[in-house]
mmCIF file of C-alpha atoms in Angstrom:
data_model
loop_
_atom_site.group_PDB
_atom_site.id
_atom_site.type_symbol
_atom_site.label_atom_id
_atom_site.label_comp_id
_atom_site.label_asym_id
_atom_site.label_seq_id
_atom_site.Cartn_x
_atom_site.Cartn_y
_atom_site.Cartn_z
ATOM 1 C CA ASP Y 1 -6.538 -0.921 -13.547
ATOM 2 C CA ALA Y 2 -4.890 -3.970 -15.055
ATOM 3 C CA LYS Y 3 -4.674 -7.143 -13.026
ATOM 4 C CA THR Y 4 -1.357 -8.697 -12.169
ATOM 5 C CA THR Y 5 -0.350 -12.295 -11.601
ATOM 6 C CA GLN Y 6 2.445 -13.230 -9.225
ATOM 7 C CA PRO Y 7 3.639 -16.534 -7.775
ATOM 8 C CA THR Y 8 2.255 -17.116 -4.293
ATOM 9 C CA SER Y 9 5.614 -17.760 -2.699
ATOM 10 C CA MET Y 10 9.331 -17.972 -3.432
ATOM 11 C CA ASP Y 11 12.466 -18.852 -1.539
ATOM 12 C CA CYS Y 12 15.873 -17.280 -1.960
ATOM 13 C CA ALA Y 13 19.234 -17.953 -0.370
ATOM 14 C CA GLU Y 14 20.784 -15.132 1.596
ATOM 15 C CA GLY Y 15 23.303 -13.200 -0.494
ATOM 16 C CA ARG Y 16 21.877 -14.383 -3.793
ATOM 17 C CA ALA Y 17 19.761 -12.340 -6.160
ATOM 18 C CA ALA Y 18 16.006 -12.597 -5.736
ATOM 19 C CA ASN Y 19 14.083 -12.366 -8.998
ATOM 20 C CA LEU Y 20 10.358 -11.808 -8.526
ATOM 21 C CA PRO Y 21 8.221 -12.109 -11.677
ATOM 22 C CA CYS Y 22 4.948 -10.372 -12.431
ATOM 23 C CA ASN Y 23 2.595 -10.772 -15.366
ATOM 24 C CA HIS Y 24 0.435 -7.849 -16.443
ATOM 25 C CA SER Y 25 -0.659 -8.814 -19.928
ATOM 26 C CA THR Y 26 -3.562 -6.335 -20.078
ATOM 27 C CA ILE Y 27 -1.535 -3.281 -19.095
ATOM 28 C CA SER Y 28 -2.454 -0.058 -20.886
ATOM 29 C CA GLY Y 29 -0.044 2.382 -22.445
ATOM 30 C CA ASN Y 30 -0.436 4.934 -19.655
ATOM 31 C CA GLU Y 31 -0.154 2.503 -16.757
ATOM 32 C CA TYR Y 32 2.962 2.250 -14.640
ATOM 33 C CA VAL Y 33 4.296 -0.847 -12.906
ATOM 34 C CA TYR Y 34 4.785 -0.344 -9.166
ATOM 35 C CA TRP Y 35 6.431 -2.604 -6.626
ATOM 36 C CA TYR Y 36 5.806 -2.416 -2.898
ATOM 37 C CA ARG Y 37 6.671 -4.809 -0.129
ATOM 38 C CA GLN Y 38 5.125 -5.431 3.252
ATOM 39 C CA ILE Y 39 7.110 -6.804 6.121
ATOM 40 C CA HIS Y 40 4.956 -8.541 8.706
ATOM 41 C CA SER Y 41 2.693 -6.168 10.665
ATOM 42 C CA GLN Y 42 4.019 -3.043 8.968
ATOM 43 C CA GLY Y 43 2.703 -0.706 6.291
ATOM 44 C CA PRO Y 44 3.774 -1.322 2.688
ATOM 45 C CA GLN Y 45 7.107 0.122 1.642
ATOM 46 C CA TYR Y 46 7.618 1.643 -1.788
ATOM 47 C CA ILE Y 47 10.386 -0.057 -3.754
ATOM 48 C CA ILE Y 48 10.401 1.125 -7.340
ATOM 49 C CA HIS Y 49 8.207 1.922 -10.310
ATOM 50 C CA GLY Y 50 8.566 2.225 -14.061
ATOM 51 C CA LEU Y 51 6.676 2.810 -17.281
ATOM 52 C CA LYS Y 52 8.658 1.075 -20.016
ATOM 53 C CA ASN Y 53 12.349 1.568 -19.363
ATOM 54 C CA ASN Y 54 14.270 -0.519 -16.890
ATOM 55 C CA GLU Y 55 14.780 1.243 -13.581
ATOM 56 C CA THR Y 56 17.293 0.899 -10.771
ATOM 57 C CA ASN Y 57 17.537 2.476 -7.359
ATOM 58 C CA GLU Y 58 19.314 1.728 -4.099
ATOM 59 C CA MET Y 59 16.847 -1.011 -3.236
ATOM 60 C CA ALA Y 60 16.210 -2.909 -6.438
ATOM 61 C CA SER Y 61 16.100 -3.086 -10.213
ATOM 62 C CA LEU Y 62 12.958 -3.307 -12.303
ATOM 63 C CA ILE Y 63 13.115 -5.024 -15.665
ATOM 64 C CA ILE Y 64 10.107 -4.493 -17.929
ATOM 65 C CA THR Y 65 9.761 -6.541 -21.102
ATOM 66 C CA GLU Y 66 9.584 -4.711 -24.406
ATOM 67 C CA ASP Y 67 5.890 -5.538 -24.860
ATOM 68 C CA ARG Y 68 5.300 -4.426 -21.223
ATOM 69 C CA LYS Y 69 3.279 -7.545 -20.502
ATOM 70 C CA SER Y 70 5.541 -8.694 -17.719
ATOM 71 C CA SER Y 71 8.234 -7.435 -15.402
ATOM 72 C CA THR Y 72 10.778 -8.700 -12.899
ATOM 73 C CA LEU Y 73 11.866 -7.124 -9.644
ATOM 74 C CA ILE Y 74 15.453 -7.925 -8.788
ATOM 75 C CA LEU Y 75 16.911 -7.676 -5.305
ATOM 76 C CA PRO Y 76 20.612 -8.065 -6.137
ATOM 77 C CA HIS Y 77 21.863 -9.426 -2.801
ATOM 78 C CA ALA Y 78 18.964 -10.620 -0.699
ATOM 79 C CA THR Y 79 19.256 -10.444 3.078
ATOM 80 C CA LEU Y 80 17.100 -11.967 5.801
ATOM 81 C CA ARG Y 81 15.477 -8.560 6.244
ATOM 82 C CA ASP Y 82 14.130 -8.763 2.703
ATOM 83 C CA THR Y 83 11.704 -11.481 3.805
ATOM 84 C CA ALA Y 84 8.314 -9.925 3.062
ATOM 85 C CA VAL Y 85 5.284 -10.012 0.786
ATOM 86 C CA TYR Y 86 6.063 -8.274 -2.496
ATOM 87 C CA TYR Y 87 3.257 -6.652 -4.439
ATOM 88 C CA CYS Y 88 3.330 -5.833 -8.132
ATOM 89 C CA ILE Y 89 0.674 -3.270 -9.041
ATOM 90 C CA VAL Y 90 -0.168 -1.496 -12.269
ATOM 91 C CA ARG Y 91 -1.961 1.809 -12.283
ATOM 92 C CA VAL Y 92 -2.271 5.056 -14.128
ATOM 93 C CA GLY Y 93 0.646 7.272 -13.153
ATOM 94 C CA GLN Y 94 -1.431 10.199 -11.980
ATOM 95 C CA GLY Y 95 -4.810 9.799 -10.400
ATOM 96 C CA GLY Y 96 -5.000 6.028 -10.340
ATOM 97 C CA LYS Y 97 -5.558 3.967 -7.234
ATOM 98 C CA LEU Y 98 -3.160 1.325 -5.915
ATOM 99 C CA ILE Y 99 -5.142 -1.906 -5.825
ATOM 100 C CA PHE Y 100 -3.288 -4.732 -4.126
ATOM 101 C CA GLY Y 101 -3.413 -8.352 -5.234
ATOM 102 C CA GLN Y 102 -2.153 -11.265 -3.168
ATOM 103 C CA GLY Y 103 1.536 -10.655 -3.848
ATOM 104 C CA THR Y 104 4.502 -13.001 -3.556
ATOM 105 C CA GLU Y 105 5.696 -14.110 -0.157
ATOM 106 C CA LEU Y 106 9.484 -14.099 -0.395
ATOM 107 C CA SER Y 107 11.413 -16.047 2.206
ATOM 108 C CA VAL Y 108 15.122 -15.386 2.355
ATOM 109 C CA LYS Y 109 16.879 -18.274 4.038
ATOM 110 C CA PRO Y 110 20.364 -18.441 5.600
ATOM 111 C CA GLY U 1 12.004 8.460 1.434
ATOM 112 C CA ALA U 2 8.931 10.403 2.413
ATOM 113 C CA VAL U 3 7.381 9.730 5.817
ATOM 114 C CA VAL U 4 3.759 9.060 6.660
ATOM 115 C CA SER U 5 2.786 8.641 10.294
ATOM 116 C CA GLN U 6 -0.295 7.185 11.933
ATOM 117 C CA HIS U 7 -1.630 7.633 15.411
ATOM 118 C CA PRO U 8 -2.332 5.620 17.405
ATOM 119 C CA SER U 9 -0.298 2.585 16.390
ATOM 120 C CA TRP U 10 -2.718 0.334 18.229
ATOM 121 C CA VAL U 11 -6.008 0.789 20.055
ATOM 122 C CA ILE U 12 -8.369 -1.399 22.049
ATOM 123 C CA CYS U 13 -11.918 -0.211 22.514
ATOM 124 C CA LYS U 14 -15.279 -1.447 23.709
ATOM 125 C CA SER U 15 -18.000 -2.393 21.282
ATOM 126 C CA GLY U 16 -20.208 0.581 20.447
ATOM 127 C CA THR U 17 -17.583 3.255 20.917
ATOM 128 C CA SER U 18 -15.957 5.345 18.190
ATOM 129 C CA VAL U 19 -12.277 5.391 17.376
ATOM 130 C CA LYS U 20 -10.370 8.069 15.479
ATOM 131 C CA ILE U 21 -7.164 7.295 13.574
ATOM 132 C CA GLU U 22 -4.906 10.080 12.312
ATOM 133 C CA CYS U 23 -2.712 9.963 9.228
ATOM 134 C CA ARG U 24 -0.085 12.622 8.616
ATOM 135 C CA SER U 25 2.365 13.279 5.811
ATOM 136 C CA LEU U 26 5.411 14.628 7.617
ATOM 137 C CA ASP U 27 7.618 16.040 4.899
ATOM 138 C CA PHE U 28 5.360 16.547 1.911
ATOM 139 C CA GLN U 29 1.922 17.809 1.046
ATOM 140 C CA ALA U 30 -0.753 15.290 0.171
ATOM 141 C CA THR U 31 -3.838 16.459 -1.656
ATOM 142 C CA THR U 32 -4.959 12.860 -1.824
ATOM 143 C CA MET U 33 -4.786 10.221 0.879
ATOM 144 C CA PHE U 34 -6.109 6.684 0.928
ATOM 145 C CA TRP U 35 -7.386 4.372 3.654
ATOM 146 C CA TYR U 36 -6.915 0.626 3.510
ATOM 147 C CA ARG U 37 -7.928 -2.240 5.757
ATOM 148 C CA GLN U 38 -6.134 -5.539 6.107
ATOM 149 C CA PHE U 39 -7.411 -8.661 7.819
ATOM 150 C CA PRO U 40 -5.002 -11.401 8.968
ATOM 151 C CA LYS U 41 -3.333 -13.296 6.134
ATOM 152 C CA GLN U 42 -5.113 -11.185 3.534
ATOM 153 C CA SER U 43 -4.021 -8.420 1.218
ATOM 154 C CA LEU U 44 -4.767 -4.740 1.660
ATOM 155 C CA MET U 45 -8.257 -3.655 0.704
ATOM 156 C CA LEU U 46 -8.833 -0.081 -0.377
ATOM 157 C CA MET U 47 -11.647 1.490 1.637
ATOM 158 C CA ALA U 48 -11.738 5.090 0.440
ATOM 159 C CA THR U 49 -9.940 7.933 -1.245
ATOM 160 C CA SER U 50 -9.687 11.147 0.711
ATOM 161 C CA ASN U 51 -9.251 14.488 -1.056
ATOM 162 C CA GLU U 52 -8.300 17.637 0.817
ATOM 163 C CA GLY U 53 -11.248 19.964 1.186
ATOM 164 C CA SER U 54 -13.829 17.657 -0.355
ATOM 165 C CA LYS U 55 -15.813 14.549 0.448
ATOM 166 C CA ALA U 56 -14.138 11.183 0.432
ATOM 167 C CA THR U 57 -14.891 8.633 -2.249
ATOM 168 C CA TYR U 58 -15.711 5.202 -0.845
ATOM 169 C CA GLU U 59 -15.151 1.855 -2.506
ATOM 170 C CA GLN U 60 -18.100 -0.393 -3.147
ATOM 171 C CA GLY U 61 -19.311 -2.121 -0.002
ATOM 172 C CA VAL U 62 -17.700 0.324 2.439
ATOM 173 C CA GLU U 63 -20.239 2.166 4.613
ATOM 174 C CA LYS U 64 -19.510 5.876 4.533
ATOM 175 C CA ASP U 65 -21.565 6.542 7.664
ATOM 176 C CA LYS U 66 -19.586 3.984 9.602
ATOM 177 C CA PHE U 67 -16.129 4.996 8.404
ATOM 178 C CA LEU U 68 -16.017 8.792 8.544
ATOM 179 C CA ILE U 69 -13.122 10.400 6.734
ATOM 180 C CA ASN U 70 -11.981 13.981 7.103
ATOM 181 C CA HIS U 71 -9.125 15.537 5.134
ATOM 182 C CA ALA U 72 -8.995 19.083 6.446
ATOM 183 C CA SER U 73 -5.417 19.965 5.549
ATOM 184 C CA LEU U 74 -2.733 18.985 3.070
ATOM 185 C CA THR U 75 -0.943 16.920 5.703
ATOM 186 C CA LEU U 76 -3.702 15.340 7.777
ATOM 187 C CA SER U 77 -6.511 12.887 7.162
ATOM 188 C CA THR U 78 -8.547 11.153 9.850
ATOM 189 C CA LEU U 79 -10.597 7.977 9.815
ATOM 190 C CA THR U 80 -13.247 7.551 12.481
ATOM 191 C CA VAL U 81 -14.721 4.107 12.994
ATOM 192 C CA THR U 82 -18.126 4.834 14.476
ATOM 193 C CA SER U 83 -19.991 2.433 16.738
ATOM 194 C CA ALA U 84 -17.214 -0.085 16.406
ATOM 195 C CA HIS U 85 -18.004 -3.806 16.590
ATOM 196 C CA PRO U 86 -15.696 -6.809 16.933
ATOM 197 C CA GLU U 87 -15.862 -7.434 13.174
ATOM 198 C CA ASP U 88 -14.247 -4.003 12.669
ATOM 199 C CA SER U 89 -11.105 -5.288 14.354
ATOM 200 C CA SER U 90 -8.415 -5.021 11.714
ATOM 201 C CA PHE U 91 -5.178 -3.372 10.619
ATOM 202 C CA TYR U 92 -5.944 0.064 9.174
ATOM 203 C CA ILE U 93 -3.310 1.606 6.919
ATOM 204 C CA CYS U 94 -3.276 5.039 5.366
ATOM 205 C CA SER U 95 -1.374 6.176 2.327
ATOM 206 C CA ALA U 96 -0.542 9.623 1.006
ATOM 207 C CA ARG U 97 0.209 10.726 -2.524
ATOM 208 C CA ASP U 98 2.878 13.401 -2.854
ATOM 209 C CA THR U 99 1.164 16.410 -4.453
ATOM 210 C CA GLY U 100 4.418 17.463 -6.076
ATOM 211 C CA ARG U 101 5.132 13.988 -7.479
ATOM 212 C CA GLN U 102 1.758 12.510 -8.335
ATOM 213 C CA GLU U 103 3.104 9.125 -9.290
ATOM 214 C CA THR U 104 4.552 8.500 -5.838
ATOM 215 C CA GLN U 105 2.489 7.187 -2.927
ATOM 216 C CA TYR U 106 3.738 6.361 0.552
ATOM 217 C CA PHE U 107 2.201 4.299 3.330
ATOM 218 C CA GLY U 108 1.921 4.762 7.046
ATOM 219 C CA PRO U 109 2.928 2.089 9.568
ATOM 220 C CA GLY U 110 -0.665 1.060 10.224
ATOM 221 C CA THR U 111 -3.019 1.109 13.208
ATOM 222 C CA ARG U 112 -4.143 -2.120 14.777
ATOM 223 C CA LEU U 113 -7.697 -1.900 16.109
ATOM 224 C CA LEU U 114 -9.158 -4.452 18.487
ATOM 225 C CA VAL U 115 -12.806 -4.084 19.399
ATOM 226 C CA LEU U 116 -13.906 -6.076 22.431
#
């Protein structure tokens, strides 16, 4: 599975959009981009995933560049409860394993 | 979203004893489940992949005789930490892949193990 690179930490003001970048320059054509987050002492929570088109759900939007080498997770109106470690993972859609990197620690501040 | 439960949520045991952790998919069938371990301030580390009705596949460096995995039904996988030692103290998290939607994988809340 392709490796991903994320910033170690980011801050965001409450109510503003949080934009979390992820680089995955070695992604293969059949690999999806997944985003999970982990709030302290809990199991990871699925956020969103995509292959090449931008995706949006009730939690977030996922923007994937045309060359698929990077993506951005957007939390449109961050709240204090969005403070967590966010993991960007690439894997084959069916059958692949989710291998976690170090993620981005997002701190949403009042 | 889909729900995955774990039991117990936390356990304290004496060194040398065995501990069993259950992972259940509550509203979907999971042919494949995964077990992860997470030490403080570290990321999740995949330990093994559990397939219903067959032997688990362990990641490199994980002792299969120490971490016994059983996946006897489409909604239940168990991890038994045998002869636990203090260094096995960790946060154990299971994950289940929805058989009907192979690209989707959900995580349990985790089990915190403390070995004294």
